[in-house]
Amino acid sequence: MIHLFRRKHSFKSLTVNPIQFLSNKSFDSPKSSQNPQFRVKPYSTSKFPEYEMPTVTWGVVQGRKEKLVSRVIISDYLKSIGIIPDELEEVELPSTVDVMRERVEFLQKIGLTIDDINEYPLMLGCSVRKNIIPVLGYLEKVGIQRSKMGEFVKKYPPVLHASVVVELVPVVRFLRGLDVEKQDIGYVLMKYPELLGFKLEGTMSTSVAYLVSIGVNPRDIGPMVTQYPYFLGMRVGTMIKPLVEHLVSLGLPKKVLARMFEKRAYVIGYDVEEMVKPNVDCLVSFGVRKEALASVIAQYPQILGLPLKAKLSTQQYFFNLKLKIDPEGFARVIERMPQVISLGQNVIIKPVEFLLGRGISVEDVAKMVVKCPQLIALQVGLMKNSFYFFKSEMGRPLKELVEFPEYFTYGLESRIKPRYQRLQHKGIRSSLSWFLNCSDQRFEERLYADYVETEIEGPSFVMGGKLDLPGSQMVSDEEDESDDEILYRRTVSL
């Protein structure tokens, strides 16, 4: 891994920028001293007085023989302190040990160890005055804390070779142009320092353009970068586009994917072959229907990146042992609330024990959970209040709760009490589903109708979506929603 990292970045140190090359020299040739156009103004370090300047930068002018002797002396010095100089053979080194010692000490002062330097010894070819101090000063200016500067350089040592004006400043401006907040620049770079080595017209621009083309709001690109900057380094053709096309093939419209990426940018990083496809196959093997896959992913995108087989096996066994829910029932639970995969078993068992303690049989509790999985994620305290009102004020049989477990998911003060009191005032007797499972507008229509509608089969609950009531479309404020719109709203509700 170390050798790969070195080979990946070693070319950068061997690329000579004429301006940097001239400015790095501590001497002027006779020609350059006579002709002003050859003089290069060194990078000003007055803005960064906190970094102590070295007394010398490169040493003195030497002939070929003197250079060879100096290189041997410097190599011996580096070996004596534990640094392996083999990769420095093609790198220009200072003429004296004193200069090299100052470089090593400076790097150690910012938090690097000898082992860190051995990971990327090419950093010793950087002049403290001409390269390192200007780079560190700029990084600190854009938000990298001085206490974390060593960690930053350790993550991406080639940054020490970079030109502040030519390479670093354009990347920072590019990030600001994507609406990354100024105070977040340091956080983004600390998270993914390799950004500083990317070309603006390359991968970064194409990945952003592609995401916008599938419907991602340009204003959301900045927050996405802050959350998951790694997608800027992903190739569209080999990484992002294959993921999008596979998810679309499962039934997820691009509009839904765009909202998903805006809210969960890290989903873009899921590998199609190694993570997404195996997890989709795993869901199917556990009984999730193919036509329900799009809904499952829209509700819980993280499911594509989890160690799914182990989690599903554990939860399925637990549901069967403690809740008496068979594998088929467990699959229906996953379809309606896939978040259950990540729920702790101690969280799940509390609502179940509460219902069992109220005289509801194990079989009926199992039916309630399969029909409305949200039950196992509710706070027991809220369930107690709703149950007390159900028994003391409504005086209804437990059978109604078994038939309509969604009762516990409605707010007691915001919906159950006020609607029930209005029914009492009007002298209307109806099922729980009839007066709870409808919008405010529909409730008003039912309240003042001349008759009570015929009771039909109760609704099924889907986490993050509207209640699906067979035989009736009046279950939410929107009377007509396409499948795409339902998926879209489930995604937005995450």
CSV table of C-alpha atoms in Angstrom, one decimal:
chain,number,residue,atom,x,y,z
A,1,MET,CA,0.0,0.0,0.0
A,2,ILE,CA,2.9,2.3,0.9
A,3,HIS,CA,4.6,1.8,-2.4
A,4,LEU,CA,1.4,2.4,-4.3
A,5,PHE,CA,0.9,5.7,-2.5
A,6,ARG,CA,4.5,6.7,-3.3
A,7,ARG,CA,4.2,5.9,-6.9
A,8,LYS,CA,0.9,7.6,-7.2
A,9,HIS,CA,2.3,10.9,-6.0
A,10,SER,CA,5.9,10.8,-6.8
A,11,PHE,CA,5.5,12.3,-10.3
A,12,LYS,CA,4.3,15.6,-8.7
A,13,SER,CA,7.6,16.2,-7.0
A,14,LEU,CA,9.5,15.7,-10.3
A,15,THR,CA,7.4,18.2,-12.2
A,16,VAL,CA,9.3,21.5,-12.4
A,17,ASN,CA,7.4,24.7,-12.5
A,18,PRO,CA,9.7,27.3,-14.0
A,19,ILE,CA,8.5,30.1,-11.6
A,20,GLN,CA,8.8,27.9,-8.6
A,21,PHE,CA,12.2,26.6,-9.8
A,22,LEU,CA,13.6,30.1,-10.1
A,23,SER,CA,12.1,31.3,-6.9
A,24,ASN,CA,13.4,28.3,-4.9
A,25,LYS,CA,17.0,29.3,-5.7
A,26,SER,CA,18.9,31.2,-3.1
A,27,PHE,CA,21.2,32.7,-5.7
A,28,ASP,CA,20.9,34.7,-8.9
A,29,SER,CA,22.9,34.0,-12.0
A,30,PRO,CA,24.8,36.9,-13.5
A,31,LYS,CA,22.3,37.0,-16.3
A,32,SER,CA,19.3,37.2,-14.1
A,33,SER,CA,20.9,39.9,-11.9
A,34,GLN,CA,21.5,42.1,-15.0
A,35,ASN,CA,18.1,41.6,-16.6
A,36,PRO,CA,15.1,42.5,-14.4
A,37,GLN,CA,12.7,40.4,-16.5
A,38,PHE,CA,14.5,37.2,-15.1
A,39,ARG,CA,14.0,38.2,-11.5
A,40,VAL,CA,11.3,36.4,-9.7
A,41,LYS,CA,9.8,37.9,-6.5
A,42,PRO,CA,9.8,35.2,-3.8
A,43,TYR,CA,6.5,34.3,-2.1
A,44,SER,CA,5.9,36.8,0.7
A,45,THR,CA,5.9,35.1,4.2
A,46,SER,CA,5.2,38.2,6.2
A,47,LYS,CA,1.5,37.2,6.4
A,48,PHE,CA,2.5,34.1,8.4
A,49,PRO,CA,4.9,35.4,11.1
A,50,GLU,CA,3.9,32.5,13.4
A,51,TYR,CA,6.1,30.1,11.4
A,52,GLU,CA,9.7,30.6,12.2
A,53,MET,CA,11.8,31.1,9.1
A,54,PRO,CA,14.9,29.0,8.6
A,55,THR,CA,18.3,30.7,8.6
A,56,VAL,CA,19.1,29.2,5.2
A,57,THR,CA,17.1,27.6,2.5
A,58,TRP,CA,19.3,25.7,0.1
A,59,GLY,CA,22.9,26.5,1.2
A,60,VAL,CA,25.7,27.5,-1.2
A,61,VAL,CA,26.4,27.1,-4.9
A,62,GLN,CA,28.4,23.8,-5.4
A,63,GLY,CA,30.1,22.1,-8.2
A,64,ARG,CA,29.3,18.5,-9.3
A,65,LYS,CA,31.8,16.9,-7.0
A,66,GLU,CA,30.8,19.0,-4.0
A,67,LYS,CA,27.1,18.1,-4.7
A,68,LEU,CA,27.9,14.4,-4.7
A,69,VAL,CA,29.8,14.7,-1.4
A,70,SER,CA,27.0,16.7,0.2
A,71,ARG,CA,24.4,14.2,-0.9
A,72,VAL,CA,26.4,11.4,0.7
A,73,ILE,CA,26.7,13.4,3.9
A,74,ILE,CA,23.0,14.3,4.0
A,75,SER,CA,22.1,10.6,3.3
A,76,ASP,CA,24.2,9.5,6.2
A,77,TYR,CA,22.5,12.1,8.4
A,78,LEU,CA,19.0,10.9,7.3
A,79,LYS,CA,19.9,7.3,8.0
A,80,SER,CA,21.2,8.2,11.4
A,81,ILE,CA,17.8,9.6,12.5
A,82,GLY,CA,15.9,6.7,10.9
A,83,ILE,CA,14.9,8.1,7.5
A,84,ILE,CA,15.4,5.9,4.5
A,85,PRO,CA,16.7,8.2,1.7
A,86,ASP,CA,16.4,5.7,-1.2
A,87,GLU,CA,13.6,7.6,-2.9
A,88,LEU,CA,15.5,10.9,-2.8
A,89,GLU,CA,18.1,9.9,-5.4
A,90,GLU,CA,16.4,11.9,-8.2
A,91,VAL,CA,15.3,14.8,-5.9
A,92,GLU,CA,17.3,18.0,-5.5
A,93,LEU,CA,18.5,18.3,-2.0
A,94,PRO,CA,20.1,21.2,-0.1
A,95,SER,CA,23.8,21.5,0.0
A,96,THR,CA,24.3,21.2,3.8
A,97,VAL,CA,23.2,19.0,6.6
A,98,ASP,CA,22.0,22.1,8.5
A,99,VAL,CA,19.4,22.9,6.0
A,100,MET,CA,18.1,19.3,5.9
A,101,ARG,CA,18.1,19.2,9.7
A,102,GLU,CA,15.9,22.4,9.8
A,103,ARG,CA,13.5,20.7,7.3
A,104,VAL,CA,13.2,17.6,9.4
A,105,GLU,CA,12.8,19.6,12.6
A,106,PHE,CA,10.1,21.8,11.0
A,107,LEU,CA,8.1,18.8,9.9
A,108,GLN,CA,8.4,17.3,13.3
A,109,LYS,CA,7.3,20.6,14.9
A,110,ILE,CA,4.0,20.5,12.9
A,111,GLY,CA,3.3,17.0,14.2
A,112,LEU,CA,4.9,14.6,11.8
A,113,THR,CA,7.0,11.7,13.0
A,114,ILE,CA,10.0,9.9,11.4
A,115,ASP,CA,7.7,7.1,10.4
A,116,ASP,CA,5.4,9.7,8.7
A,117,ILE,CA,8.3,11.1,6.7
A,118,ASN,CA,9.4,7.6,5.7
A,119,GLU,CA,5.8,7.1,4.3
A,120,TYR,CA,6.5,10.0,1.9
A,121,PRO,CA,10.2,11.0,2.0
A,122,LEU,CA,9.8,13.2,-1.1
A,123,MET,CA,8.6,15.9,1.3
A,124,LEU,CA,12.2,16.5,2.3
A,125,GLY,CA,12.8,17.9,-1.2
A,126,CYS,CA,10.5,20.9,-0.3
A,127,SER,CA,12.0,24.1,0.8
A,128,VAL,CA,10.7,25.3,4.1
A,129,ARG,CA,10.6,29.0,3.0
A,130,LYS,CA,9.5,28.5,-0.6
A,131,ASN,CA,7.2,25.6,-0.3
A,132,ILE,CA,6.1,24.5,3.1
A,133,ILE,CA,5.4,27.7,4.9
A,134,PRO,CA,3.3,29.3,2.1
A,135,VAL,CA,1.2,26.1,1.8
A,136,LEU,CA,0.6,25.8,5.6
A,137,GLY,CA,-0.1,29.4,5.9
A,138,TYR,CA,-2.8,29.3,3.2
A,139,LEU,CA,-4.3,26.1,4.6
A,140,GLU,CA,-4.6,27.7,8.0
A,141,LYS,CA,-6.2,30.8,6.4
A,142,VAL,CA,-9.0,28.7,4.8
A,143,GLY,CA,-9.8,26.9,8.0
A,144,ILE,CA,-7.4,24.0,8.7
A,145,GLN,CA,-6.6,24.3,12.4
A,146,ARG,CA,-2.9,24.5,13.3
A,147,SER,CA,-3.2,21.7,15.8
A,148,LYS,CA,-4.4,19.4,12.9
A,149,MET,CA,-1.9,20.5,10.3
A,150,GLY,CA,0.4,17.5,10.9
A,151,GLU,CA,-2.6,15.2,10.5
A,152,PHE,CA,-3.6,17.0,7.2
A,153,VAL,CA,-0.1,16.7,5.8
A,154,LYS,CA,0.1,13.0,6.9
A,155,LYS,CA,-3.2,12.4,4.9
A,156,TYR,CA,-2.0,14.2,1.8
A,157,PRO,CA,1.8,15.0,1.8
A,158,PRO,CA,1.9,16.0,-1.9
A,159,VAL,CA,0.2,19.2,-0.8
A,160,LEU,CA,3.6,20.5,0.3
A,161,HIS,CA,4.7,20.5,-3.4
A,162,ALA,CA,1.7,22.6,-4.5
A,163,SER,CA,1.7,26.1,-5.7
A,164,VAL,CA,-0.7,28.2,-3.6
A,165,VAL,CA,-1.7,30.5,-6.4
A,166,VAL,CA,-1.8,28.0,-9.3
A,167,GLU,CA,-3.2,24.9,-7.5
A,168,LEU,CA,-4.7,25.5,-4.1
A,169,VAL,CA,-6.6,28.8,-4.6
A,170,PRO,CA,-8.5,27.6,-7.7
A,171,VAL,CA,-9.8,24.5,-5.8
A,172,VAL,CA,-11.0,26.6,-2.9
A,173,ARG,CA,-12.7,29.0,-5.2
A,174,PHE,CA,-14.3,26.1,-7.0
A,175,LEU,CA,-15.7,24.8,-3.7
A,176,ARG,CA,-17.1,28.2,-2.9
A,177,GLY,CA,-18.7,28.3,-6.3
A,178,LEU,CA,-20.5,25.1,-5.4
A,179,ASP,CA,-22.1,26.9,-2.4
A,180,VAL,CA,-19.8,25.3,0.2
A,181,GLU,CA,-20.0,27.7,3.1
A,182,LYS,CA,-16.7,29.6,3.8
A,183,GLN,CA,-16.6,28.2,7.4
A,184,ASP,CA,-16.9,24.6,6.0
A,185,ILE,CA,-14.0,24.7,3.6
A,186,GLY,CA,-11.5,23.6,6.2
A,187,TYR,CA,-13.8,20.8,7.3
A,188,VAL,CA,-14.3,19.6,3.7
A,189,LEU,CA,-10.5,19.7,3.0
A,190,MET,CA,-9.7,17.9,6.2
A,191,LYS,CA,-12.2,15.2,5.3
A,192,TYR,CA,-10.9,14.8,1.8
A,193,PRO,CA,-7.5,16.6,1.3
A,194,GLU,CA,-7.0,14.9,-2.1
A,195,LEU,CA,-9.4,17.5,-3.5
A,196,LEU,CA,-6.4,19.9,-3.6
A,197,GLY,CA,-4.8,17.7,-6.3
A,198,PHE,CA,-7.7,17.5,-8.7
A,199,LYS,CA,-8.1,19.4,-11.9
A,200,LEU,CA,-11.1,21.7,-12.0
A,201,GLU,CA,-12.1,20.7,-15.5
A,202,GLY,CA,-11.8,17.0,-14.8
A,203,THR,CA,-13.7,14.7,-12.5
A,204,MET,CA,-15.0,17.3,-10.1
A,205,SER,CA,-16.8,19.3,-12.8
A,206,THR,CA,-18.2,16.2,-14.6
A,207,SER,CA,-19.6,14.6,-11.4
A,208,VAL,CA,-21.4,17.8,-10.4
A,209,ALA,CA,-22.8,18.2,-14.0
A,210,TYR,CA,-24.1,14.7,-14.1
A,211,LEU,CA,-25.8,14.9,-10.7
A,212,VAL,CA,-27.5,18.2,-11.7
A,213,SER,CA,-28.6,16.5,-15.0
A,214,ILE,CA,-30.6,13.8,-13.1
A,215,GLY,CA,-32.4,16.4,-11.0
A,216,VAL,CA,-30.2,17.3,-8.1
A,217,ASN,CA,-30.8,21.0,-7.2
A,218,PRO,CA,-27.6,23.0,-7.9
A,219,ARG,CA,-28.2,24.8,-4.6
A,220,ASP,CA,-27.9,21.5,-2.8
A,221,ILE,CA,-24.5,20.6,-4.2
A,222,GLY,CA,-22.7,22.6,-1.6
A,223,PRO,CA,-24.3,20.9,1.4
A,224,MET,CA,-23.8,17.5,-0.4
A,225,VAL,CA,-20.0,18.3,-0.7
A,226,THR,CA,-19.9,19.2,3.0
A,227,GLN,CA,-21.5,16.0,3.9
A,228,TYR,CA,-19.7,13.7,1.5
A,229,PRO,CA,-17.0,15.4,-0.6
A,230,TYR,CA,-15.7,12.1,-2.0
A,231,PHE,CA,-18.2,12.1,-4.8
A,232,LEU,CA,-16.2,15.0,-6.4
A,233,GLY,CA,-13.5,12.5,-7.0
A,234,MET,CA,-15.7,9.7,-8.5
A,235,ARG,CA,-15.8,9.1,-12.2
A,236,VAL,CA,-19.2,9.4,-13.7
A,237,GLY,CA,-18.9,6.6,-16.2
A,238,THR,CA,-17.5,3.9,-13.9
A,239,MET,CA,-19.1,4.8,-10.5
A,240,ILE,CA,-21.9,7.3,-10.3
A,241,LYS,CA,-23.8,6.5,-13.6
A,242,PRO,CA,-23.8,2.6,-13.0
A,243,LEU,CA,-25.3,3.2,-9.5
A,244,VAL,CA,-28.1,5.5,-10.9
A,245,GLU,CA,-28.9,3.1,-13.7
A,246,HIS,CA,-29.2,0.1,-11.4
A,247,LEU,CA,-31.4,1.9,-9.0
A,248,VAL,CA,-33.6,3.1,-11.8
A,249,SER,CA,-33.9,-0.5,-13.0
A,250,LEU,CA,-35.3,-1.4,-9.6
A,251,GLY,CA,-38.1,1.1,-10.0
A,252,LEU,CA,-36.7,4.3,-8.5
A,253,PRO,CA,-37.3,7.3,-10.7
A,254,LYS,CA,-34.4,9.8,-11.1
A,255,LYS,CA,-36.5,12.4,-9.4
A,256,VAL,CA,-36.5,10.3,-6.3
A,257,LEU,CA,-32.8,9.5,-6.6
A,258,ALA,CA,-32.0,13.2,-6.8
A,259,ARG,CA,-33.8,13.9,-3.5
A,260,MET,CA,-32.2,10.8,-2.0
A,261,PHE,CA,-28.7,12.0,-3.0
A,262,GLU,CA,-29.4,15.5,-1.7
A,263,LYS,CA,-30.3,14.2,1.8
A,264,ARG,CA,-28.0,11.2,1.9
A,265,ALA,CA,-25.0,12.1,-0.3
A,266,TYR,CA,-23.0,9.2,1.0
A,267,VAL,CA,-25.3,6.8,-0.9
A,268,ILE,CA,-23.4,7.9,-4.1
A,269,GLY,CA,-20.4,6.1,-2.7
A,270,TYR,CA,-22.0,2.7,-2.5
A,271,ASP,CA,-20.3,0.3,-4.9
A,272,VAL,CA,-22.8,-1.3,-7.2
A,273,GLU,CA,-21.2,-4.7,-7.6
A,274,GLU,CA,-19.8,-5.1,-4.1
A,275,MET,CA,-22.6,-3.6,-2.0
A,276,VAL,CA,-25.8,-2.6,-3.8
A,277,LYS,CA,-26.5,-5.7,-5.9
A,278,PRO,CA,-25.6,-8.2,-3.1
A,279,ASN,CA,-27.9,-6.3,-0.6
A,280,VAL,CA,-30.8,-6.2,-3.1
A,281,ASP,CA,-30.4,-9.9,-3.7
A,282,CYS,CA,-30.3,-10.4,0.1
A,283,LEU,CA,-33.6,-8.6,0.6
A,284,VAL,CA,-35.2,-10.7,-2.1
A,285,SER,CA,-33.9,-13.9,-0.5
A,286,PHE,CA,-35.5,-12.9,2.8
A,287,GLY,CA,-38.9,-12.6,1.2
A,288,VAL,CA,-39.1,-8.9,0.2
A,289,ARG,CA,-41.1,-8.7,-3.0
A,290,LYS,CA,-39.3,-7.3,-6.0
A,291,GLU,CA,-42.1,-4.7,-6.6
A,292,ALA,CA,-41.5,-3.5,-3.1
A,293,LEU,CA,-37.8,-2.9,-3.4
A,294,ALA,CA,-38.1,0.7,-4.7
A,295,SER,CA,-40.3,1.6,-1.7
A,296,VAL,CA,-37.8,0.0,0.7
A,297,ILE,CA,-34.8,1.8,-0.7
A,298,ALA,CA,-36.7,5.1,-0.9
A,299,GLN,CA,-37.6,4.8,2.8
A,300,TYR,CA,-34.2,3.7,4.0
A,301,PRO,CA,-31.4,4.3,1.5
A,302,GLN,CA,-28.8,3.2,4.1
A,303,ILE,CA,-30.0,-0.3,3.6
A,304,LEU,CA,-27.9,-0.5,0.4
A,305,GLY,CA,-24.7,-0.1,2.4
A,306,LEU,CA,-25.3,-2.2,5.5
A,307,PRO,CA,-23.8,-5.7,6.3
A,308,LEU,CA,-27.3,-6.8,5.5
A,309,LYS,CA,-27.2,-10.6,5.6
A,310,ALA,CA,-26.0,-10.6,9.2
A,311,LYS,CA,-28.5,-8.0,10.3
A,312,LEU,CA,-31.5,-9.6,8.6
A,313,SER,CA,-30.6,-13.1,10.0
A,314,THR,CA,-30.3,-11.7,13.5
A,315,GLN,CA,-33.6,-9.7,13.4
A,316,GLN,CA,-35.5,-12.5,11.7
A,317,TYR,CA,-34.5,-15.0,14.4
A,318,PHE,CA,-35.4,-12.4,17.1
A,319,PHE,CA,-38.8,-11.7,15.6
A,320,ASN,CA,-39.6,-15.4,15.3
A,321,LEU,CA,-38.4,-16.2,18.8
A,322,LYS,CA,-39.8,-13.3,20.8
A,323,LEU,CA,-42.6,-11.9,18.7
A,324,LYS,CA,-43.7,-15.1,17.1
A,325,ILE,CA,-43.6,-13.5,13.6
A,326,ASP,CA,-42.7,-16.0,10.9
A,327,PRO,CA,-40.3,-15.3,8.0
A,328,GLU,CA,-43.1,-14.2,5.7
A,329,GLY,CA,-44.5,-11.7,8.3
A,330,PHE,CA,-40.9,-10.5,8.9
A,331,ALA,CA,-40.6,-9.7,5.2
A,332,ARG,CA,-43.8,-7.7,5.3
A,333,VAL,CA,-42.4,-5.7,8.2
A,334,ILE,CA,-39.3,-4.9,6.3
A,335,GLU,CA,-41.3,-3.7,3.3
A,336,ARG,CA,-43.3,-1.4,5.5
A,337,MET,CA,-40.6,-0.1,7.8
A,338,PRO,CA,-37.1,-1.2,6.6
A,339,GLN,CA,-35.5,0.8,9.5
A,340,VAL,CA,-36.4,-2.1,11.7
A,341,ILE,CA,-33.2,-3.8,10.5
A,342,SER,CA,-31.1,-1.3,12.5
A,343,LEU,CA,-33.4,-1.1,15.6
A,344,GLY,CA,-31.9,-2.5,18.8
A,345,GLN,CA,-33.7,-5.5,20.2
A,346,ASN,CA,-34.0,-3.8,23.6
A,347,VAL,CA,-36.0,-1.0,21.9
A,348,ILE,CA,-38.2,-3.5,20.0
A,349,ILE,CA,-39.2,-5.6,23.0
A,350,LYS,CA,-40.4,-2.7,25.2
A,351,PRO,CA,-43.6,-1.8,23.2
A,352,VAL,CA,-44.2,-5.5,22.7
A,353,GLU,CA,-44.1,-6.2,26.4
A,354,PHE,CA,-46.4,-3.2,27.0
A,355,LEU,CA,-49.0,-4.6,24.7
A,356,LEU,CA,-48.7,-8.1,26.2
A,357,GLY,CA,-49.1,-6.6,29.6
A,358,ARG,CA,-52.4,-5.1,28.6
A,359,GLY,CA,-54.0,-8.4,27.9
A,360,ILE,CA,-53.4,-8.7,24.2
A,361,SER,CA,-52.3,-12.2,23.1
A,362,VAL,CA,-49.0,-13.0,21.6
A,363,GLU,CA,-50.7,-13.9,18.3
A,364,ASP,CA,-52.6,-10.6,18.2
A,365,VAL,CA,-49.5,-8.6,19.0
A,366,ALA,CA,-47.7,-10.3,16.1
A,367,LYS,CA,-50.5,-9.3,13.8
A,368,MET,CA,-50.4,-5.7,15.0
A,369,VAL,CA,-46.6,-5.5,14.4
A,370,VAL,CA,-46.8,-6.9,10.9
A,371,LYS,CA,-49.7,-4.5,10.0
A,372,CYS,CA,-48.1,-1.5,11.7
A,373,PRO,CA,-44.3,-2.0,12.3
A,374,GLN,CA,-44.0,1.6,13.6
A,375,LEU,CA,-45.4,0.2,16.9
A,376,ILE,CA,-42.0,-1.2,17.9
A,377,ALA,CA,-40.3,2.2,17.5
A,378,LEU,CA,-42.8,4.1,19.7
A,379,GLN,CA,-42.1,5.4,23.2
A,380,VAL,CA,-43.9,3.3,25.8
A,381,GLY,CA,-44.8,6.5,27.7
A,382,LEU,CA,-46.9,7.8,24.8
A,383,MET,CA,-48.4,4.4,24.2
A,384,LYS,CA,-49.5,4.3,27.9
A,385,ASN,CA,-51.3,7.7,27.6
A,386,SER,CA,-53.1,6.7,24.4
A,387,PHE,CA,-54.1,3.3,25.8
A,388,TYR,CA,-55.4,4.9,29.0
A,389,PHE,CA,-57.6,7.3,27.0
A,390,PHE,CA,-58.8,4.3,24.8
A,391,LYS,CA,-59.9,2.3,27.8
A,392,SER,CA,-61.1,5.0,30.2
A,393,GLU,CA,-62.7,7.6,27.9
A,394,MET,CA,-63.7,5.5,24.9
A,395,GLY,CA,-64.4,2.3,26.7
A,396,ARG,CA,-63.8,0.2,23.6
A,397,PRO,CA,-62.8,-3.5,23.4
A,398,LEU,CA,-59.1,-4.5,22.8
A,399,LYS,CA,-60.3,-6.1,19.5
A,400,GLU,CA,-60.4,-2.6,17.9
A,401,LEU,CA,-56.8,-2.0,18.7
A,402,VAL,CA,-55.8,-5.3,17.2
A,403,GLU,CA,-57.7,-4.4,14.1
A,404,PHE,CA,-56.4,-0.9,13.9
A,405,PRO,CA,-52.9,-0.8,15.6
A,406,GLU,CA,-52.2,2.5,13.8
A,407,TYR,CA,-54.2,4.1,16.7
A,408,PHE,CA,-51.0,4.4,18.7
A,409,THR,CA,-49.2,6.3,15.9
A,410,TYR,CA,-51.5,9.3,16.1
A,411,GLY,CA,-51.0,12.2,18.5
A,412,LEU,CA,-53.3,11.9,21.5
A,413,GLU,CA,-53.7,15.7,22.0
A,414,SER,CA,-53.4,16.7,18.4
A,415,ARG,CA,-55.8,14.2,16.8
A,416,ILE,CA,-57.3,11.5,18.9
A,417,LYS,CA,-58.9,13.6,21.7
A,418,PRO,CA,-60.3,16.5,19.6
A,419,ARG,CA,-61.8,14.2,16.9
A,420,TYR,CA,-63.3,11.8,19.4
A,421,GLN,CA,-64.8,14.7,21.4
A,422,ARG,CA,-66.5,16.0,18.3
A,423,LEU,CA,-67.8,12.6,17.5
A,424,GLN,CA,-69.3,12.4,21.0
A,425,HIS,CA,-70.9,15.9,20.5
A,426,LYS,CA,-72.5,14.8,17.3
A,427,GLY,CA,-73.5,11.4,18.7
A,428,ILE,CA,-71.7,9.4,16.0
A,429,ARG,CA,-70.4,5.9,16.7
A,430,SER,CA,-67.6,4.8,14.3
A,431,SER,CA,-64.5,2.7,14.1
A,432,LEU,CA,-61.1,4.0,15.0
A,433,SER,CA,-60.1,3.9,11.4
A,434,TRP,CA,-63.1,5.9,10.3
A,435,PHE,CA,-62.3,9.0,12.3
A,436,LEU,CA,-58.5,8.8,12.5
A,437,ASN,CA,-57.3,7.6,9.1
A,438,CYS,CA,-58.2,10.7,7.1
A,439,SER,CA,-57.2,14.2,6.5
A,440,ASP,CA,-58.7,17.1,8.5
A,441,GLN,CA,-60.8,18.1,5.4
A,442,ARG,CA,-62.1,14.6,4.9
A,443,PHE,CA,-62.9,14.3,8.6
A,444,GLU,CA,-65.1,17.5,8.4
A,445,GLU,CA,-66.9,16.0,5.4
A,446,ARG,CA,-67.6,12.8,7.2
A,447,LEU,CA,-68.7,14.6,10.4
A,448,TYR,CA,-71.4,16.6,8.6
A,449,ALA,CA,-72.5,13.9,6.1
A,450,ASP,CA,-76.0,12.5,6.4
A,451,TYR,CA,-74.8,9.0,6.8
A,452,VAL,CA,-71.8,7.0,8.1
A,453,GLU,CA,-69.8,5.4,5.3
A,454,THR,CA,-69.8,1.6,5.1
A,455,GLU,CA,-66.9,0.1,7.1
A,456,ILE,CA,-64.2,-1.5,4.9
A,457,GLU,CA,-60.9,-3.2,5.4
A,458,GLY,CA,-58.5,-1.3,7.6
A,459,PRO,CA,-55.4,0.4,6.3
A,460,SER,CA,-51.9,-0.9,6.1
A,461,PHE,CA,-49.1,1.3,7.4
A,462,VAL,CA,-46.0,2.2,5.4
A,463,MET,CA,-43.3,4.1,7.1
A,464,GLY,CA,-42.8,7.5,5.5
A,465,GLY,CA,-45.8,7.2,3.2
A,466,LYS,CA,-49.5,7.7,3.3
A,467,LEU,CA,-51.8,5.0,4.7
A,468,ASP,CA,-52.9,2.6,2.0
A,469,LEU,CA,-56.6,2.0,2.5
A,470,PRO,CA,-58.1,-0.6,0.2
A,471,GLY,CA,-61.3,0.7,-1.6
A,472,SER,CA,-60.7,4.3,-0.7
A,473,GLN,CA,-58.5,7.1,-2.0
A,474,MET,CA,-59.4,9.5,0.8
A,475,VAL,CA,-56.5,8.8,3.1
A,476,SER,CA,-54.4,11.9,2.8
A,477,ASP,CA,-54.6,15.5,1.7
A,478,GLU,CA,-53.7,14.4,-1.9
A,479,GLU,CA,-56.4,12.5,-3.5
A,480,ASP,CA,-54.5,11.3,-6.6
A,481,GLU,CA,-50.9,10.4,-6.3
A,482,SER,CA,-48.8,8.4,-8.8
A,483,ASP,CA,-46.4,5.7,-7.6
A,484,ASP,CA,-43.5,8.1,-8.4
A,485,GLU,CA,-45.0,10.9,-6.3
A,486,ILE,CA,-45.5,8.5,-3.4
A,487,LEU,CA,-41.9,7.4,-3.6
A,488,TYR,CA,-40.8,11.0,-3.9
A,489,ARG,CA,-42.7,12.0,-0.7
A,490,ARG,CA,-41.3,9.1,1.2
A,491,THR,CA,-37.8,10.1,0.3
A,492,VAL,CA,-38.4,13.7,1.2
A,493,SER,CA,-39.9,12.7,4.6
A,494,LEU,CA,-36.6,11.0,5.6
